[in-house]
Amino acid sequence: MSGYFALDEDSRKDPAGPLGEFCRRLLDEGILDALLVAQHIPDSSMVQHTLVQSPDKMLAVDPVAPVLPVNGGVLAARLTRQDPGGKVGAILRPCEIRAFFELVKLHQGDRERIFLIGMDCMGTFEPPQYREWAKANPEASGRFLEAMLSSGEPPQGAPPLRRCCRACEFPTGEGADVQLLFVGTDGGPCLFAGTEAGETAVKAMNLKNVEEPAKRAKAVETWIKGRIKSRDELFKEVESEILPLDRLLGELSSCITCYNCREVCPACYCKSCVFESNTFEHPASQYLKWAKKKGVVKMPTESLFFHLTRMLHMSTSCVGCGQCTSACPMGIRVSDIFRTVARRTQAVFDYVPGRSLEEPLPMTTYKEDELSPQW
Amino acid sequence: MENRIGVYVCHCGTNIAGKVEVEKVAEYAGSLPGVVISREYRFMCSDPGQEQIREDIAKHRLNRVVVAACSPRMHEKTFQKTLEKAGINRYYLQVANIREHVSWTTEDPETATKKAMDMVRAAVARVPLHGPLPTHEVAVNKEVMVVGAGIGGIQAALDIADGGYKVHLVERLPSVGGHMSQYDKVFPTLDCAACIGTPKMVAVGMHERIQLHTYSEVEEVSGFVGQFKVKVRHKAAYVNHEVCTGCGICQEKCPKKVPSEYDMKLGKRKAIYTLFPQAVPNKPVIDRDNCIYFQNGKCRACEKFCEMKAIDFAQQDRVEEIEVGSIIVATGFDQMDPSIIEPYGYGRYPNVITGLEFERMVVGAGPTLGKIQLKDGSVPKDVAILHCVGSRDLRYHEYCSRVCCMYGLKHAHQIREKIGANVYMFYIDMRCFGKGYEEFYNRVQNEGVILIRGKAAQVTDQAVLPEDEGRLIVTAEDTATGEKVYVPVDMVILSAAMEPRVDAQQTARIFNINRSKDGFFLEQHPKLAPVNTAVSGIFLAGTCQGPKDVVDTVAHAAAAASKSLALASKGVVETESMISWINPEVCVGCQTCISVCPANAITYNERRGISSVNEAVCLGCGSCAATCPSGAASLKHFTADEVLAEVDALMGA
Amino acid sequence: MDDLGARINLKLIEELRQYGEFNVQNCFSCGHCTAVCNLVQPGESFPRRVIRYAQLGLRDQLAATKAVWSCYYCGDCTLSCPRQATPGQLMEAARRYFIVHWDITTLSRRFYTSPRFMWVSTTVMAVILGFLFLATGGDVVSKRLALFEFMSYDFLHYLGIAVIALVALLMMINAGNMAFHVMRVLPKTPATGPILWIRDALLACKDILDDMTIQSRFSKCRGNESEASLPWYLSRRVIHLCIMWGFLGLLGATTFDFIFKEPGSYVPLYYPGRLLGTVAGIPVLYGTSVSLWLRKNHRGGASFERTMLSDWFFLWLLWVTTITGYITEVAVYLPRGSILGYGIFLIHVILAIELILILPFTKFSHVIYRPVALYLHALHLRRRARGYEARVPLAVGRPSDIPSSA
């Protein structure tokens, strides 16, 4: 018996239907008590995560909609930090799952308390651009999916994919209990049961067991290769702009320390950020001292320091979900910069965030041979 | 409240003033904001120096003090006391190290003076942010636990009990006594070990304040200094010791003989046994693995013959939780098994034995009744004693085992005395450092023992001459002449290395103490704190900390006892004030601090979802503060504000 | 045995104990004695190594050690030993031991270890000699001291030659014994051609010349406290040089007389033989008298602290021989011959002959052993200095500074 099960053939053309059916069944058949899933908000073209408890409220489910308004990993953590008092599930994109894993390692969530459904993520648009496109093209998620699967590009007239999505080399739902597979599955999307819990659930739903899609491995490989190429181009591009490091301030000069990036970042888990504490409430004379020492200082003085600190604190956990760039009102490509830096900090510890729950966070363990450069 | 800072720049004789222009520094300090008075003086740590500070505090109403002098490790406590005496909190002090960090490390006087000024400026910037840290006291449970009842543990227990406090003496074997009870005589006095040891053993067994827990092991230790909770497992002896009179008939009647570990397998014991005739307590235990009844349900001879009906095959292990204020670890050593050193033939040749085996042989009450003999019962004519077997050898143990030179000489003397055989000792150095040791060495040499300075290369039974057939040949270089010598002997005694106990790693884990490179338990400071460990309230006594002989063990144990007595008699222990604190408002419970804490001082509160610091255990290392990204964990006296103020002032021109 | 190594022989030290009182049981080879010794050359290691050989009973190595013969026994080593062992005394005992050991007749052993044997044999020898002389001699002439009418000159002459030949032969054998054993232990030196061989042999003679003549090394051997306070004319070196050269002078005089002088004829004092004999006797008398006096008072150095019977015997013998010689010489001028005069002459001759006869069996034999040992070692060094490829590590202490050729 392979771990692969079939979903309806139509679910590719009209994912809302069969996928929605799948979600309803999860609740109907009591496999879950509540499901966190992206839905269209009534009277709006926007899609948001919703926690659905009643199957008949599962009207506008659209996990394939190419938008990531909020990193669902944070939501999953909130739902599992203490015992939620019921069986909770979530359909999450790969970056959301990986972010959730990082939060689990930080004791902000509990893997055992949630049933994870991952998916092949084809990418997302910037939320404002998605909103406009979705307004003009209601129920276009299916077209989007088809276009991505056939040509690898969004359909005509659609906005471009976010840069971080194009550079993401982990587009499959590894680590989830059940994965929704679109890529390389000829006869329509299938489900893959990745864990025992997943297998149990899928069997309970009596889904048709199918063979492993023959073309999938190759297709995924090609897909990821393309992503890696794009990623490396991104690194090169960013490095040429911020290296040597003195130029980093240039990139971050527009920062207004609104701290949006920090607020939306799933890996930034602190209840209260140190930059809000009185450590950074400098006496007036201090500013003058600094100005005197250097001749001139940019005000406020801690914007660069803030980003550097954030890199130090969480770059080993950065999954490149791009929320920070999307949230920045000044249009700084925060995610690209962070991913470029994170590549190095993660390599020092040979660490890939979200890859495995068994891998401890680099800051919590000591290995004799760490800190030697990996390149 | 305005800052009123007093700055004191010390000359330290010429140690500082020889390089740094202290008057200039003091003058500069006077110009800094908040500084009310600034002085320089030859020796701030002296009485007049300290008196000056006290006077100024009173006269100028100082509320902060900066002393620019030697390293705080030298005199921070001194000056803190000065402040206390003058009535202000001792933590309102900052020491700027302008000796080790400036005067002793800078060549050019001008640079040195400027650097000293920078450091004083930094101290002055920092000190207003100091808080009046409270001191905490934790009540100390006056009972003490001593783990291991060899001569070290016994001595410690007696010292503490004589001091008026209750001692729980835990010993894993059925009797106290340890390795020393196995020896025949001790060097250099050649006192009979049993004669000097048994009175102490009896004292420990009879002392009203010592509770013996023999045939017991420590399973778990929790808590902290003053409030330890120890789980002790009393192993089932299958004999009711309350009722048993120690008559010994069970041992007589037991049909099962087993090689005796106590006799180094030279003799046998029964499945029901006491360790040795003078055992304390003199009550037998049943070795379950070798008892016929336990193996296949038959026999029960002991039960049949016991008049007191003391045999109880249904006895169970019993776990007891004991609360104590401090713990002394005196678990002793093991002798290395030299069979891994192939060239010496231990294990291949029956007449190659270790030092401990020889001890059991030569003991009058031992398996051979004191007769020095070969395995076939004959008396050897020539005996070789090989030193540094496994010690001073980078292939096995780099360290010197410290006792073997002396006990090698002792054995040589005993052999000469008892059987008059020729004794050849092969050594690298003769380490006779103690009182009476060199005299003993001289004495033994005068008894005709032949000492060959050269490490023996091998022991072989391949004789070259027909007259040496059947004997063991030892080869070595006599470095005094540069000649290689080969010596045919009948018996070879290996002075094998003293090693940490086989299970030292588990023991270390239980007590949360560290081991040094050689595997023995780690002391806090090799010179100045040989009995303390990194864990407050846990002390070391005897050979578990490193090789040593009986006299050093006794001294070491007495030292450990004094530490326990100090804690018990004071009744409270002041915990370190410069410790960490986790702000419950900010902490989000990620537990990263717990994973980096070396003292296991942080606990996670499941209900509140936050972590908190156990103030009694925290060492104040600051690892948690450094790791916590939100700044929830901070180190008192080293908060971000204080440190950054110091850094900013250093960086300012 | 060579690959395995040497075998320890615990009996040697007991054998050595017959020839002196010493205690080296607790020597721990610290090397202090070597460091203190003024005579040690670079690379040498005595007395420490000698003691070590003795402790382990490595007789062969001990036998081949030059140190046994080049030590002058100032006793500083014993004074300074931290274990209060007695290296100096051991060296003495070793010297006596080897005098005994090289003697193939084994008579030396009896001489050294049995006072009774020594007295009995020397007395018997003296009696026999006396008897022989009287038997072969003539009458006592009372008018003048007619020495060679009293004693048969021919008998004396032939007896003398026989004694010297016998002793010379025996010493050659004994010295050969020693040389053989020493060469056996000394490492082989590379072969050289005959010319170089002869050259080395001659150079070796030059090397030991000082030791054979003025013994300047001896002056370095002065025990710090006991000897340093003595004036030069009471130093052991002067004493020994006096006795040695005096004796050689006397020997020369006697030989000269034997060859050139008509027995019994009168010669004036300035006759070379007679002059030499008269003059040479003075240092002998001086040296032996001073030596006897110092030894009696336990002064003069560590070696004079303890005097064995063999030492007394030899010194007294020499002294009496010399003094009887002088008395005889004076007596010749007296107007009448007397029994006393003839008696003293007889004693003189007997003792002189005995002196030679017992040479191989007493301390006296050092006159052969010592030069031979020193020569063998000097020769070895010379040959070793002739550049060779492989330097063989040497078991017996020797200088690492090779004397440069020529």
mmCIF file of C-alpha atoms in Angstrom, chain A residues 93-203:
data_model
loop_
_atom_site.group_PDB
_atom_site.id
_atom_site.type_symbol
_atom_site.label_atom_id
_atom_site.label_comp_id
_atom_site.label_asym_id
_atom_site.label_seq_id
_atom_site.Cartn_x
_atom_site.Cartn_y
_atom_site.Cartn_z
ATOM 1 C CA ARG A 93 2.146 26.357 2.954
ATOM 2 C CA PRO A 94 5.651 24.915 3.314
ATOM 3 C CA CYS A 95 7.140 28.113 4.748
ATOM 4 C CA GLU A 96 4.366 28.251 7.290
ATOM 5 C CA ILE A 97 5.005 24.665 8.335
ATOM 6 C CA ARG A 98 8.727 25.272 8.617
ATOM 7 C CA ALA A 99 8.145 28.416 10.636
ATOM 8 C CA PHE A 100 5.812 26.450 12.882
ATOM 9 C CA PHE A 101 8.528 23.857 13.465
ATOM 10 C CA GLU A 102 10.929 26.573 14.525
ATOM 11 C CA LEU A 103 8.325 27.902 16.940
ATOM 12 C CA VAL A 104 7.812 24.406 18.325
ATOM 13 C CA LYS A 105 11.516 24.244 19.080
ATOM 14 C CA LEU A 106 11.068 27.511 20.948
ATOM 15 C CA HIS A 107 8.291 25.973 23.005
ATOM 16 C CA GLN A 108 5.759 28.336 21.467
ATOM 17 C CA GLY A 109 3.699 25.552 19.968
ATOM 18 C CA ASP A 110 3.230 21.809 20.151
ATOM 19 C CA ARG A 111 3.483 19.568 17.111
ATOM 20 C CA GLU A 112 1.470 16.817 18.748
ATOM 21 C CA ARG A 113 -1.556 19.039 19.181
ATOM 22 C CA ILE A 114 -2.143 19.786 15.473
ATOM 23 C CA PHE A 115 -2.830 17.826 12.327
ATOM 24 C CA LEU A 116 -0.799 19.397 9.561
ATOM 25 C CA ILE A 117 -1.820 19.369 5.928
ATOM 26 C CA GLY A 118 0.912 20.595 3.669
ATOM 27 C CA MET A 119 0.822 21.370 -0.029
ATOM 28 C CA ASP A 120 2.871 21.964 -3.115
ATOM 29 C CA CYS A 121 3.132 25.731 -3.042
ATOM 30 C CA MET A 122 3.235 27.300 -6.488
ATOM 31 C CA GLY A 123 3.951 30.715 -5.077
ATOM 32 C CA THR A 124 2.086 33.854 -4.021
ATOM 33 C CA PHE A 125 1.529 37.443 -5.079
ATOM 34 C CA GLU A 126 2.079 40.517 -2.969
ATOM 35 C CA PRO A 127 -1.145 40.821 -0.960
ATOM 36 C CA PRO A 128 -2.234 44.211 -2.335
ATOM 37 C CA GLN A 129 -1.614 42.995 -5.892
ATOM 38 C CA TYR A 130 -3.495 39.796 -5.195
ATOM 39 C CA ARG A 131 -6.454 41.746 -3.861
ATOM 40 C CA GLU A 132 -6.736 43.738 -7.079
ATOM 41 C CA TRP A 133 -6.309 40.701 -9.290
ATOM 42 C CA ALA A 134 -8.735 38.609 -7.303
ATOM 43 C CA LYS A 135 -11.296 41.416 -7.492
ATOM 44 C CA ALA A 136 -11.059 41.351 -11.232
ATOM 45 C CA ASN A 137 -10.730 37.578 -11.487
ATOM 46 C CA PRO A 138 -12.919 35.900 -8.943
ATOM 47 C CA GLU A 139 -12.442 32.172 -8.601
ATOM 48 C CA ALA A 140 -9.246 32.337 -10.605
ATOM 49 C CA SER A 141 -7.226 30.152 -8.243
ATOM 50 C CA GLY A 142 -7.784 27.178 -10.484
ATOM 51 C CA ARG A 143 -6.543 29.068 -13.531
ATOM 52 C CA PHE A 144 -3.541 30.108 -11.534
ATOM 53 C CA LEU A 145 -2.804 26.548 -10.554
ATOM 54 C CA GLU A 146 -3.170 25.267 -14.104
ATOM 55 C CA ALA A 147 -1.000 27.994 -15.505
ATOM 56 C CA MET A 148 1.730 27.335 -12.975
ATOM 57 C CA LEU A 149 1.647 23.599 -13.592
ATOM 58 C CA SER A 150 1.721 23.893 -17.355
ATOM 59 C CA SER A 151 3.957 26.873 -17.984
ATOM 60 C CA GLY A 152 5.549 27.624 -14.642
ATOM 61 C CA GLU A 153 4.345 31.214 -14.964
ATOM 62 C CA PRO A 154 1.228 32.928 -13.589
ATOM 63 C CA PRO A 155 -1.648 33.309 -16.064
ATOM 64 C CA GLN A 156 -1.741 36.281 -18.359
ATOM 65 C CA GLY A 157 -2.680 39.516 -16.682
ATOM 66 C CA ALA A 158 -1.739 38.236 -13.285
ATOM 67 C CA PRO A 159 0.825 39.995 -11.119
ATOM 68 C CA PRO A 160 4.303 38.435 -10.791
ATOM 69 C CA LEU A 161 5.099 35.953 -8.075
ATOM 70 C CA ARG A 162 6.859 37.396 -5.042
ATOM 71 C CA ARG A 163 10.630 37.267 -5.274
ATOM 72 C CA CYS A 164 10.929 35.226 -2.127
ATOM 73 C CA CYS A 165 8.550 32.606 -3.512
ATOM 74 C CA ARG A 166 10.525 32.349 -6.729
ATOM 75 C CA ALA A 167 13.672 31.789 -4.635
ATOM 76 C CA CYS A 168 12.125 29.254 -2.264
ATOM 77 C CA GLU A 169 13.746 25.842 -2.642
ATOM 78 C CA PHE A 170 11.416 24.031 -0.235
ATOM 79 C CA PRO A 171 8.100 24.194 -2.109
ATOM 80 C CA THR A 172 6.722 20.829 -0.977
ATOM 81 C CA GLY A 173 4.944 20.136 2.288
ATOM 82 C CA GLU A 174 7.583 17.964 3.989
ATOM 83 C CA GLY A 175 6.954 17.286 7.614
ATOM 84 C CA ALA A 176 3.178 17.507 7.401
ATOM 85 C CA ASP A 177 0.876 14.653 8.301
ATOM 86 C CA VAL A 178 -0.720 14.791 4.886
ATOM 87 C CA GLN A 179 0.555 16.524 1.777
ATOM 88 C CA LEU A 180 -1.484 17.865 -1.144
ATOM 89 C CA LEU A 181 0.480 17.060 -4.280
ATOM 90 C CA PHE A 182 -0.097 18.976 -7.517
ATOM 91 C CA VAL A 183 3.222 18.777 -9.288
ATOM 92 C CA GLY A 184 3.961 15.730 -11.421
ATOM 93 C CA THR A 185 0.625 14.081 -10.736
ATOM 94 C CA ASP A 186 -0.990 13.474 -14.096
ATOM 95 C CA GLY A 187 -4.321 12.164 -13.099
ATOM 96 C CA GLY A 188 -5.093 14.988 -10.734
ATOM 97 C CA PRO A 189 -3.871 16.034 -7.354
ATOM 98 C CA CYS A 190 -3.193 13.400 -4.755
ATOM 99 C CA LEU A 191 -2.666 13.163 -1.115
ATOM 100 C CA PHE A 192 0.450 11.749 0.449
ATOM 101 C CA ALA A 193 0.282 10.507 4.020
ATOM 102 C CA GLY A 194 3.598 11.510 5.522
ATOM 103 C CA THR A 195 3.105 10.378 9.106
ATOM 104 C CA GLU A 196 1.223 7.735 11.015
ATOM 105 C CA ALA A 197 -1.406 10.253 12.039
ATOM 106 C CA GLY A 198 -1.807 11.163 8.398
ATOM 107 C CA GLU A 199 -2.192 7.553 7.368
ATOM 108 C CA THR A 200 -4.800 6.964 10.047
ATOM 109 C CA ALA A 201 -6.814 9.974 8.967
ATOM 110 C CA VAL A 202 -6.675 9.189 5.274
ATOM 111 C CA LYS A 203 -7.674 5.582 5.838
#
